[in-house]
PDB file of C-alpha atoms in Angstrom:
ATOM      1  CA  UNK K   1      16.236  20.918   5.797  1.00 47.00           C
ATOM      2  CA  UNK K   2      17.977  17.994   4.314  1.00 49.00           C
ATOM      3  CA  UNK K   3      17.479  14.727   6.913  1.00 55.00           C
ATOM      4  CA  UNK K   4      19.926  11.754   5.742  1.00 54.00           C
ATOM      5  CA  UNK K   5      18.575   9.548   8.324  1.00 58.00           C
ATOM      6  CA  UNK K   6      14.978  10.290   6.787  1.00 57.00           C
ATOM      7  CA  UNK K   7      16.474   9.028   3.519  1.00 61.00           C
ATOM      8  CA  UNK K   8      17.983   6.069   5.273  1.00 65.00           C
ATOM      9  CA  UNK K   9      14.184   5.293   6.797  1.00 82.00           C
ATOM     10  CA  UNK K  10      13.171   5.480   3.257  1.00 88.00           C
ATOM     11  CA  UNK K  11      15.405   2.886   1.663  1.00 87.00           C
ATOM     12  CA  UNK K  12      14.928   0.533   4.277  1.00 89.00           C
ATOM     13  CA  UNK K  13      11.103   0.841   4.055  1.00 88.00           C
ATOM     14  CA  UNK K  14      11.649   0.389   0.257  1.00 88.00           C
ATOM     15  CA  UNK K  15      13.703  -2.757   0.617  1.00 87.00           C
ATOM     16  CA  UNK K  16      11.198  -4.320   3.151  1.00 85.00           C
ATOM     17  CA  UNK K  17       8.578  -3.499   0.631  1.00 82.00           C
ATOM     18  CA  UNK K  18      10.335  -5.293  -2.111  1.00 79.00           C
ATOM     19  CA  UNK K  19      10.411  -8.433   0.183  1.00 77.00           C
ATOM     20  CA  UNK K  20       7.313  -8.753   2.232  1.00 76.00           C
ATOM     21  CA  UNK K  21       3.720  -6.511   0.435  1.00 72.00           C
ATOM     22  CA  UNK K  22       2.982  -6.070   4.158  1.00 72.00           C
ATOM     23  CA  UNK K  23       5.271  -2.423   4.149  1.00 81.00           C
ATOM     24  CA  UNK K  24       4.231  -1.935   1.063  1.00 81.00           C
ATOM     25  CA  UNK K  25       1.463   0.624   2.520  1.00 81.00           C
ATOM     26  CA  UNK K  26       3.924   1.835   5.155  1.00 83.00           C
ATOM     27  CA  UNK K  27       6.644   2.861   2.331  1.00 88.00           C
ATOM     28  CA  UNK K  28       3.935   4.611  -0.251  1.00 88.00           C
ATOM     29  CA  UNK K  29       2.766   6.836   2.973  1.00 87.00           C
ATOM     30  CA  UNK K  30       6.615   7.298   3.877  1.00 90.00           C
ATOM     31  CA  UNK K  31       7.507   8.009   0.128  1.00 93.00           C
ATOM     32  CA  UNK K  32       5.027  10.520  -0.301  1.00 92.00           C
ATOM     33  CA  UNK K  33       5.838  12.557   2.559  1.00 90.00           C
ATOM     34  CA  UNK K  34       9.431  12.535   1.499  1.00 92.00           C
ATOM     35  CA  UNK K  35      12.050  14.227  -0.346  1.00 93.00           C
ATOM     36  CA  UNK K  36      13.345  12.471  -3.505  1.00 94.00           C
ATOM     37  CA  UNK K  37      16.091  13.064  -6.336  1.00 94.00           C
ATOM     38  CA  UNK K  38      14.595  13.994  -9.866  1.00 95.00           C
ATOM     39  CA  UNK K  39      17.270  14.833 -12.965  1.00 93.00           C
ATOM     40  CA  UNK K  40      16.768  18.619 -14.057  1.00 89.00           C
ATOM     41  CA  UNK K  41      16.643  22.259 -13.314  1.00 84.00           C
ATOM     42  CA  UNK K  42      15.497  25.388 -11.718  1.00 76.00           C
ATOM     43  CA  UNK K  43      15.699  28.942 -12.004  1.00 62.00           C
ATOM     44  CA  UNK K  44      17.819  29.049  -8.702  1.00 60.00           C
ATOM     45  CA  UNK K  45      20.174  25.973  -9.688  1.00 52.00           C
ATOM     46  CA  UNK K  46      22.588  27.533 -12.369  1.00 46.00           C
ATOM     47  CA  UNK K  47      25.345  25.017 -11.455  1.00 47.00           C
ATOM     48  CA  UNK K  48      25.640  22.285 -13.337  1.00 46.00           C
ATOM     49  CA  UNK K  49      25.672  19.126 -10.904  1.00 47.00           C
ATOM     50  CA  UNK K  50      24.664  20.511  -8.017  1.00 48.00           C
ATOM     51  CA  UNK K  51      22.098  19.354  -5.570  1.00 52.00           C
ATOM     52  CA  UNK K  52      19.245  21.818  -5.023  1.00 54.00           C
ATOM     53  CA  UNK K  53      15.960  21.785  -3.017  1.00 58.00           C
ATOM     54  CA  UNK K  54      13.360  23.155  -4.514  1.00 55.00           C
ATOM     55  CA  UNK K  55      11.062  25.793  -2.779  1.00 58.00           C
ATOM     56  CA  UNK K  56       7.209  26.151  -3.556  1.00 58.00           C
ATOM     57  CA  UNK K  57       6.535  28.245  -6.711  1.00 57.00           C
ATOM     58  CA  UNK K  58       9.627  27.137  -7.859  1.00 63.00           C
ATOM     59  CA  UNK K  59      10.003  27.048 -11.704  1.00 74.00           C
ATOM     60  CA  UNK K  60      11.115  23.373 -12.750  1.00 82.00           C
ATOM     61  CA  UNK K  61      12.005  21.726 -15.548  1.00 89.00           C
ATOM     62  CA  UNK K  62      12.137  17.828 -14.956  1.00 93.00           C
ATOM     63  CA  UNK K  63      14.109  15.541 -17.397  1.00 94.00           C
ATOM     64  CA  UNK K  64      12.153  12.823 -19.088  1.00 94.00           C
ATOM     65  CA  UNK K  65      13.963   9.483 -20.155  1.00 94.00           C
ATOM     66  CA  UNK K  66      12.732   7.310 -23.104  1.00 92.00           C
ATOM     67  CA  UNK K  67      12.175   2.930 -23.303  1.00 87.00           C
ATOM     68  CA  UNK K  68      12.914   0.982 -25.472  1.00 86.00           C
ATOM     69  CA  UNK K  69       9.531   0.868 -26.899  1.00 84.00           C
ATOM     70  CA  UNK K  70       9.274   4.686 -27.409  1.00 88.00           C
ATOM     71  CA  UNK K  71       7.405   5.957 -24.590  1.00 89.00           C
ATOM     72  CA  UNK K  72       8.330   8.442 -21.723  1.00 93.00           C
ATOM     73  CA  UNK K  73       8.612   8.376 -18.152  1.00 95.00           C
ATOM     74  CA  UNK K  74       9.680  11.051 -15.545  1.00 96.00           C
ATOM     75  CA  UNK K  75      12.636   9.057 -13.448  1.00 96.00           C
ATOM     76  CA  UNK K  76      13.188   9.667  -9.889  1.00 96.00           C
ATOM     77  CA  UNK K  77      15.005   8.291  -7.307  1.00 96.00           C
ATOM     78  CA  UNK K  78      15.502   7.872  -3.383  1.00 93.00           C
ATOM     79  CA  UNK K  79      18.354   8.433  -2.719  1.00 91.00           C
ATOM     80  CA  UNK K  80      21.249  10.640  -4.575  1.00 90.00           C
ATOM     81  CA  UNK K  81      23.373   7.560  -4.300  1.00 90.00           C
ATOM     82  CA  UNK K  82      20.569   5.370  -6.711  1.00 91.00           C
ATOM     83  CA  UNK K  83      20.463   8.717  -9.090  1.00 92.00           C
ATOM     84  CA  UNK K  84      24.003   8.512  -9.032  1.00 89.00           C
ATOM     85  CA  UNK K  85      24.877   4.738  -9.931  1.00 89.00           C
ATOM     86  CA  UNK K  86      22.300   5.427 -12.740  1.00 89.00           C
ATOM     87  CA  UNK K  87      23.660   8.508 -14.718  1.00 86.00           C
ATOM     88  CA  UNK K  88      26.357   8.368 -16.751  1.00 77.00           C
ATOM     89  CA  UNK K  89      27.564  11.709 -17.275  1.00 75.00           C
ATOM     90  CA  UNK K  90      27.405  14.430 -14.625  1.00 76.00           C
ATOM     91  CA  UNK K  91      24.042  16.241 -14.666  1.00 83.00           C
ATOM     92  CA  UNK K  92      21.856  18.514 -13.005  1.00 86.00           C
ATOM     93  CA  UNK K  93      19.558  17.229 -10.103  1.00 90.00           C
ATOM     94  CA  UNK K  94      17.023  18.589  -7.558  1.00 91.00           C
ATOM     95  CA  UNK K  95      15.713  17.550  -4.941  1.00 91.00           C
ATOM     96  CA  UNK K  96      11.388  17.956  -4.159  1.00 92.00           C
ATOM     97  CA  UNK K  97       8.963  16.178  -2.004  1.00 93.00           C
ATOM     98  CA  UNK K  98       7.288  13.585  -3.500  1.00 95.00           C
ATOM     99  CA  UNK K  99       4.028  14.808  -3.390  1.00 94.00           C
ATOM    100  CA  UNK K 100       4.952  18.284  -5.137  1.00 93.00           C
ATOM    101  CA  UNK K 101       6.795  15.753  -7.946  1.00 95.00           C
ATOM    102  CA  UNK K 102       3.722  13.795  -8.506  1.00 95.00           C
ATOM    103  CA  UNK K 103       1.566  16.775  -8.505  1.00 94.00           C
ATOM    104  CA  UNK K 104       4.064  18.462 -10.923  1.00 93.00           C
ATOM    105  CA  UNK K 105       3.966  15.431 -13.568  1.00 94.00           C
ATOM    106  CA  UNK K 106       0.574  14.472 -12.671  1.00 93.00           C
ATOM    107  CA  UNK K 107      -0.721  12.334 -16.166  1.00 92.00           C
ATOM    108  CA  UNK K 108       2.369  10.792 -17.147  1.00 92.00           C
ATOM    109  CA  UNK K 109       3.824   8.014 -15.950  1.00 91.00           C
ATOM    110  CA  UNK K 110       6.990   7.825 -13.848  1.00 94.00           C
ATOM    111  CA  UNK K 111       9.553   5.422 -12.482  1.00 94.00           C
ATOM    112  CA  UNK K 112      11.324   5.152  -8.889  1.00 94.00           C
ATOM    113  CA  UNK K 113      14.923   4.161  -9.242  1.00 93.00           C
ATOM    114  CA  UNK K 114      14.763   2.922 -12.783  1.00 92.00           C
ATOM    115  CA  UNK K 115      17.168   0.206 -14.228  1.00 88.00           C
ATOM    116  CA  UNK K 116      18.146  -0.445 -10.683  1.00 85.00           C
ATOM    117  CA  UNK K 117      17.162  -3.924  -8.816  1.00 81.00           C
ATOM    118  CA  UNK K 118      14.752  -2.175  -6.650  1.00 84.00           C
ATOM    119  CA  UNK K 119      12.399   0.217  -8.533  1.00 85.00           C
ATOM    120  CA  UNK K 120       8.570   0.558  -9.434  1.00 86.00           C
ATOM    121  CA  UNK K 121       6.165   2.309 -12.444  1.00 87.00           C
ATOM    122  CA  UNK K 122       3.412   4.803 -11.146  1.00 87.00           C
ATOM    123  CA  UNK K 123       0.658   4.954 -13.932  1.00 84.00           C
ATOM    124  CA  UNK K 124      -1.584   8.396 -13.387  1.00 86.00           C
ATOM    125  CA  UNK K 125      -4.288   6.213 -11.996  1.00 78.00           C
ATOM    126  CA  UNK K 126      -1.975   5.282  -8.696  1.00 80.00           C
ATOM    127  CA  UNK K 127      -0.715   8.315  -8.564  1.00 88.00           C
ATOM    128  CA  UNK K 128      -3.865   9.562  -8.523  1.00 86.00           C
ATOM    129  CA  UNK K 129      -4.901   7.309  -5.584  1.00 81.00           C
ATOM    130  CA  UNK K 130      -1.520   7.949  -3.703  1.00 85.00           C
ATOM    131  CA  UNK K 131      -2.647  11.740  -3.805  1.00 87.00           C
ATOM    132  CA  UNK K 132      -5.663  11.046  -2.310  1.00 81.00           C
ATOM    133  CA  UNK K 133      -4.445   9.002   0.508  1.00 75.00           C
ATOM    134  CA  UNK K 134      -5.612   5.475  -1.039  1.00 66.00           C
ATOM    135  CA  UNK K 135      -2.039   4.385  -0.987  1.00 60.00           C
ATOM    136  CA  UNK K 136      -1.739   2.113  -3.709  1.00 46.00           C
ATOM    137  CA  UNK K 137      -5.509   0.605  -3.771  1.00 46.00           C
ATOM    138  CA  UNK K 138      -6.533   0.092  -6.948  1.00 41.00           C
ATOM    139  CA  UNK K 139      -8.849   2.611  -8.230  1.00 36.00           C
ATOM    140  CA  UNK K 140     -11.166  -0.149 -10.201  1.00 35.00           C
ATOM    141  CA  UNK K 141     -11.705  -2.520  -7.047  1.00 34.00           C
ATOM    142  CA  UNK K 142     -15.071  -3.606  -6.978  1.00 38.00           C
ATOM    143  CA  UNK K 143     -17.463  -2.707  -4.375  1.00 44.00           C
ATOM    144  CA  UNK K 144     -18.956  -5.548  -1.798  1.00 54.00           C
ATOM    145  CA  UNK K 145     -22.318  -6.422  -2.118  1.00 58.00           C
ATOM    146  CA  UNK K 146     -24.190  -9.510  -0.714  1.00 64.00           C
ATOM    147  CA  UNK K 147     -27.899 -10.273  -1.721  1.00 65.00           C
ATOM    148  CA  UNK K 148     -29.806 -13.294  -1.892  1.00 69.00           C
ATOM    149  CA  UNK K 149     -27.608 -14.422  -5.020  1.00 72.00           C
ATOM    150  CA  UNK K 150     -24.410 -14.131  -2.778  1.00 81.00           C
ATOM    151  CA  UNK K 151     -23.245 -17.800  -1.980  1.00 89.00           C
ATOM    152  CA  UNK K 152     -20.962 -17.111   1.328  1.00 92.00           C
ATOM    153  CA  UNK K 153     -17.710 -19.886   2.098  1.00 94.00           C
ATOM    154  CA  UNK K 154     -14.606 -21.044   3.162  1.00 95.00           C
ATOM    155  CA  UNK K 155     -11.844 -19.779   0.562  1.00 94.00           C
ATOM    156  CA  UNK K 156     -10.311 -22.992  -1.641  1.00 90.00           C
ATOM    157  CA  UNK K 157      -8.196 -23.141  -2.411  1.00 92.00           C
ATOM    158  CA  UNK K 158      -6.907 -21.456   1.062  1.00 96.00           C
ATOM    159  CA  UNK K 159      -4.694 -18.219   0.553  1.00 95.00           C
ATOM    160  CA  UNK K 160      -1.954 -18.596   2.820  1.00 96.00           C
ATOM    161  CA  UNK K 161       0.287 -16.498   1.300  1.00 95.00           C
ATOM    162  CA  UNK K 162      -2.201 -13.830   1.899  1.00 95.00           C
ATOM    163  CA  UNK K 163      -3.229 -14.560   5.366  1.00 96.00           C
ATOM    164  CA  UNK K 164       0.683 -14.741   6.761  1.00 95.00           C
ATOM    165  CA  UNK K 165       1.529 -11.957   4.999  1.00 94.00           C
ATOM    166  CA  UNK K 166      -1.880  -9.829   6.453  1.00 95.00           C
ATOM    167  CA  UNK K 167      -1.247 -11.515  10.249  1.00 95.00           C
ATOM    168  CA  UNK K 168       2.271  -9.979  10.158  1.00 92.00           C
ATOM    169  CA  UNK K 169       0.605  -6.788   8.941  1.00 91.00           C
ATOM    170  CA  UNK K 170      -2.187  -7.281  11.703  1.00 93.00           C
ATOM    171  CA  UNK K 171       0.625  -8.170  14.328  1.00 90.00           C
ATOM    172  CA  UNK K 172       1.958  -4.189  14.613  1.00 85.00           C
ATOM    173  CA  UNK K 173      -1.786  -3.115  15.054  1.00 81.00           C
ATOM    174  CA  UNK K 174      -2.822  -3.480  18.549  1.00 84.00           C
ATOM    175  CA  UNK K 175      -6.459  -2.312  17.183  1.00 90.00           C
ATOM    176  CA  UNK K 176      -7.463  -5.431  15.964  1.00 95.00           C
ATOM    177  CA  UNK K 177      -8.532  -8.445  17.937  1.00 95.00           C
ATOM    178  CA  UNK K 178      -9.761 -10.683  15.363  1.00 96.00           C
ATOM    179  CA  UNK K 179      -9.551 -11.129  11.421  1.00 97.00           C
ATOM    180  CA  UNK K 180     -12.185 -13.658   9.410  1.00 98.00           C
ATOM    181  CA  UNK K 181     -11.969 -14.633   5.943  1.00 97.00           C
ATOM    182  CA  UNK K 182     -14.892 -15.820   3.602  1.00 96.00           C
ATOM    183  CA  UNK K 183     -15.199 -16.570  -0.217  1.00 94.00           C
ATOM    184  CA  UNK K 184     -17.916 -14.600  -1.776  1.00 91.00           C
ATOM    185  CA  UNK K 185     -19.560 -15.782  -5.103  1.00 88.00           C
ATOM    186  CA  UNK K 186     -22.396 -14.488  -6.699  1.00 77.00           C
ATOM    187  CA  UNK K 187     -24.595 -17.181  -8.387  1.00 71.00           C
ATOM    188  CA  UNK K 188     -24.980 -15.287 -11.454  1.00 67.00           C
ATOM    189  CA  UNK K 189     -21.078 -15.418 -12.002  1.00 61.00           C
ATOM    190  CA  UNK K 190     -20.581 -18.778 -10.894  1.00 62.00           C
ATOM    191  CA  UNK K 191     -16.789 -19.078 -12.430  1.00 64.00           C
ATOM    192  CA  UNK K 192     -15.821 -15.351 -10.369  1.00 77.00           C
ATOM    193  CA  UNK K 193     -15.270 -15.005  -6.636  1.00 86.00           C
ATOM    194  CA  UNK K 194     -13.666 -12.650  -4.762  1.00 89.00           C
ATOM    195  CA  UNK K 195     -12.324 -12.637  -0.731  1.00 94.00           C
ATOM    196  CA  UNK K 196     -13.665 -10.849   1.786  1.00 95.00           C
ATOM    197  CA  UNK K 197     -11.404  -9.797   4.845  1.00 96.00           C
ATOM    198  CA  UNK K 198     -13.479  -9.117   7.992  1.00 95.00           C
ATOM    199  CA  UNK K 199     -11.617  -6.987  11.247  1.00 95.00           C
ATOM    200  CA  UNK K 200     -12.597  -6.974  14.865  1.00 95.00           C
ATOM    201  CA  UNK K 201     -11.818  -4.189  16.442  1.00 93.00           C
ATOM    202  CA  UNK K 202     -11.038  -3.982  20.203  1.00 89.00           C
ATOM    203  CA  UNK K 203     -10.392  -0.224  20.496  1.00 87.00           C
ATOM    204  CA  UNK K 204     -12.163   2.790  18.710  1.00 85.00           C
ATOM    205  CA  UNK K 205     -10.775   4.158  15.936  1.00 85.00           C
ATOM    206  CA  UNK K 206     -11.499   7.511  14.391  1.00 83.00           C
ATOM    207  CA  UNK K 207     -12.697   7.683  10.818  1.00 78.00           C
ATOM    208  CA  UNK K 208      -9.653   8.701   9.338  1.00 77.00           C
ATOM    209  CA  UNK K 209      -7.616   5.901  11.424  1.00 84.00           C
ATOM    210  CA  UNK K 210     -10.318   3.315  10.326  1.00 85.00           C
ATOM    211  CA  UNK K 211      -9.619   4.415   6.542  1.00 80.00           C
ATOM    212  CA  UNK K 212      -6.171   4.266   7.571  1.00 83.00           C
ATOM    213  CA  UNK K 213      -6.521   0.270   8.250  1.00 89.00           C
ATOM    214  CA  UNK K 214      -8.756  -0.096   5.541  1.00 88.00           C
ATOM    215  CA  UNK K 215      -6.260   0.788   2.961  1.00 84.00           C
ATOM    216  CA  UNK K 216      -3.240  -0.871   4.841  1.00 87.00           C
ATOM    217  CA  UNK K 217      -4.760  -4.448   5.008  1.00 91.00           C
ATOM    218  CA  UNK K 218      -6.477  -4.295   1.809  1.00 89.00           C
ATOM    219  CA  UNK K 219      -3.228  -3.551   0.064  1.00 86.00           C
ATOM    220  CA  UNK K 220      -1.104  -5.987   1.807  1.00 90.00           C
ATOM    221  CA  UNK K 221      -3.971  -8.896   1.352  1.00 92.00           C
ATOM    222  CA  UNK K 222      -4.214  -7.874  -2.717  1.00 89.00           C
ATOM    223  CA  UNK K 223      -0.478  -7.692  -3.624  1.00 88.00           C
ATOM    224  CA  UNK K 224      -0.155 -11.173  -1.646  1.00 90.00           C
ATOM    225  CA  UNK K 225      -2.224 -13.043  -2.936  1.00 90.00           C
ATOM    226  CA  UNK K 226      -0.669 -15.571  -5.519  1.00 87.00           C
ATOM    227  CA  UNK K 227      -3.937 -16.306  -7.787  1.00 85.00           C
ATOM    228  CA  UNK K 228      -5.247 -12.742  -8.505  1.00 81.00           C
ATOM    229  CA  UNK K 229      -8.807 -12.402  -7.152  1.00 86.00           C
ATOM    230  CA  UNK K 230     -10.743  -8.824  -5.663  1.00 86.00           C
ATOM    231  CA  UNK K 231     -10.063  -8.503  -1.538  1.00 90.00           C
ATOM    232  CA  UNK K 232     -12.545  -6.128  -0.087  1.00 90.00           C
ATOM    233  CA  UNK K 233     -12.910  -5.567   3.613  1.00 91.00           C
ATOM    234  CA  UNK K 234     -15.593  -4.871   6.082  1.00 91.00           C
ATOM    235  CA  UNK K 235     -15.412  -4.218   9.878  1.00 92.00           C
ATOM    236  CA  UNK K 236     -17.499  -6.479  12.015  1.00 92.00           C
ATOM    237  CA  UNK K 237     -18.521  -6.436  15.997  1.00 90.00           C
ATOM    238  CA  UNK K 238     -20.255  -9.143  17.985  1.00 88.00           C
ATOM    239  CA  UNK K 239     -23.459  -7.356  17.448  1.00 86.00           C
ATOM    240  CA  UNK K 240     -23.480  -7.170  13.577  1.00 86.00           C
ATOM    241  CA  UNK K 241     -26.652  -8.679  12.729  1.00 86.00           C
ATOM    242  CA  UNK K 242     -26.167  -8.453   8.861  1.00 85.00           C
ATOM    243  CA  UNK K 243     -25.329 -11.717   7.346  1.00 87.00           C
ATOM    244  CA  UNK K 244     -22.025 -11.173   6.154  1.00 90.00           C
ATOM    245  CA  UNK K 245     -21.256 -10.648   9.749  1.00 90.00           C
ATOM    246  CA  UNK K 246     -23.139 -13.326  11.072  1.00 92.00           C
ATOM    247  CA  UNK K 247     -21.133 -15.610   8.664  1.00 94.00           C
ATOM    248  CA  UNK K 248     -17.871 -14.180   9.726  1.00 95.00           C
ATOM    249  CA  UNK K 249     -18.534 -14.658  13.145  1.00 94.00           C
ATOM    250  CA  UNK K 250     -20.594 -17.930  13.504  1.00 94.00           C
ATOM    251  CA  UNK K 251     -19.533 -19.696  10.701  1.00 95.00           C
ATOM    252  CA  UNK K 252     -15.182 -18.767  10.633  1.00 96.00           C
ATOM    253  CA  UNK K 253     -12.750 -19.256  12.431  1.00 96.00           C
ATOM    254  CA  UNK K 254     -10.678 -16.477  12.483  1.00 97.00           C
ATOM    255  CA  UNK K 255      -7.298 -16.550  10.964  1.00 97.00           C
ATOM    256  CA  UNK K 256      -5.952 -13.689  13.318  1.00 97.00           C
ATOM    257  CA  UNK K 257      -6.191 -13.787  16.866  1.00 95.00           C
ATOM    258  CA  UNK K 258      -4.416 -10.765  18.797  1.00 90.00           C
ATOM    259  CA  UNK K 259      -1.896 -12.299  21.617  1.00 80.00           C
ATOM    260  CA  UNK K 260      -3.692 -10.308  24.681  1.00 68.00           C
ATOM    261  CA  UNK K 261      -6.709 -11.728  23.131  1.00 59.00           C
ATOM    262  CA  UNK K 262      -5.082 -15.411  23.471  1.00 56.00           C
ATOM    263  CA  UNK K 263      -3.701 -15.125  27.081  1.00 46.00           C
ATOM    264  CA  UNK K 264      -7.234 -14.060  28.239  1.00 45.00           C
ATOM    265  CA  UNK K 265      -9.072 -16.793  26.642  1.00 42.00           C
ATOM    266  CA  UNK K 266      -6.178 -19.229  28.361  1.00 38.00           C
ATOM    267  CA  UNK K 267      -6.646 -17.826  31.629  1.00 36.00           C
ATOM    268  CA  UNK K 268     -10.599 -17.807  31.452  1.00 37.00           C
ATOM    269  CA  UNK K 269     -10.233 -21.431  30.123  1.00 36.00           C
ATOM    270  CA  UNK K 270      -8.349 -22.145  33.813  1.00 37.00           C
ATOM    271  CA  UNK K 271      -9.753 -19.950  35.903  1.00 33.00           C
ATOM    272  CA  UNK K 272     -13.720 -19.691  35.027  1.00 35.00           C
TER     273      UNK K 272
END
């Protein structure tokens, strides 16, 4: 059943998205459990101009558009008043969850709200991450791995676009305590470094709600950052005896600091 204030949600998330990375995960898990506008047809819509839902099994036939330098794209749109300021002759339009659309044109490329001053490209390898819950990650991230080779220290120059933009992120989580940030280099590849992002967690979280984080923080942190470098993340306790850990937490300060987590250290300060 059609929701308008659903629709409403999703163009706000979209336009806080546009503005601040840290909704950008919150909008691609919003967006794909949504309903969006696509231009063409299905065997049940036989009037021209008329909005349709689509039902599963439903036979579709999804208008592509063409750029400028030849290629396709599948255009969609979400909202029917976007579609609408983009079209310039009446035409036929459905409307399908995002998921099913993605599935549907899975291998092609496709735009949200083209030629409007809010949209976005999704290449198949995104897409192909957003189906499998990675929510905008990108696939090719390297993995984390520290060895004797790994030299460990304080970012420089210091991100702070990326750390205010991941503390407002943190800020909504009340699962977090602390978040440390290091430099990682390896020796070999003295001229590459990447940032690691390290969370202290003061509740526990299943696996799925861990993942959840994971791919929340790592997204906001990566789209952030100003000078393109890999962001991984690891989660750390006050027990974690491997050295990454023990670097985090002995040799950081953390750049995150919950506010429960502040009041209690005040008090203890005056009262122990």
């Amino acid at each position: 059943m059609y929701n308008k204030s659903l629709e409403i949600t999703l163009e706000e998330l979209l336009e806080k998205a546009f503005e601040q990375v840290n909704y950008r995960p919150q909008f691609l898990q919003q967006l794909l459990d949504s309903y969006i506008y696509i231009l063409g047809t299905s065997a049940e819509s036989i009037s021209e101009h008329i909005e349709h839902t689509l039902k599963e099994g439903s036979e579709v036939q999804i208008k592509q558009w063409q750029k400028k330098d030849g290629t396709f794209f599948f255009p969609f749109f979400t909202s029917l008043e976007r579609l609408q300021k983009t079209i310039r002759n009446n035409e036929n339009y459905l409307r399908i969850n995002t998921r099913s659309f993605f599935e549907l044109t899975f291998g092609s490329n496709v735009v949200l709200n083209p030629y409007s001053e809010i949209g976005k490209e999704f290449l198949p390898a995104e897409i192909a991450g957003l189906l499998n819950g990675d929510f905008g990650l990108r696939p090719d991230a390297e993995e984390l791995t520290i060895d004797r080779n790994t030299q460990l220290s304080h970012p420089s120059p210091y991100p702070i676009n990326m750390v205010e933009q991941t503390k407002i992120l943190l800020q909504v989580n009340h699962a977090v305590s602390f978040a440390y940030l290091a430099q990682v280099m390896d020796e070999k590849h003295a001229t590459k470094s990447s940032l690691v992002i390290g969370l202290q967690l003061s509740q526990v979280l299943t696996e799925h709600e861990k993942q959840q984080l994971y791919r929340q923080v790592k997204q906001t942190a990566t789209d952030s950052l100003l000078q393109k470098k890999t962001v991984e993340l690891v989660f750390v306790d006050a027990n974690d005896q491997t050295a990454l850990g023990q670097y985090l937490l002995h040799q950081t300060q953390p750049f995150y600091l919950r506010q429960d987590d502040k009041k209690k250290g005040f008090f203890a300060t005056l009262f122990n």
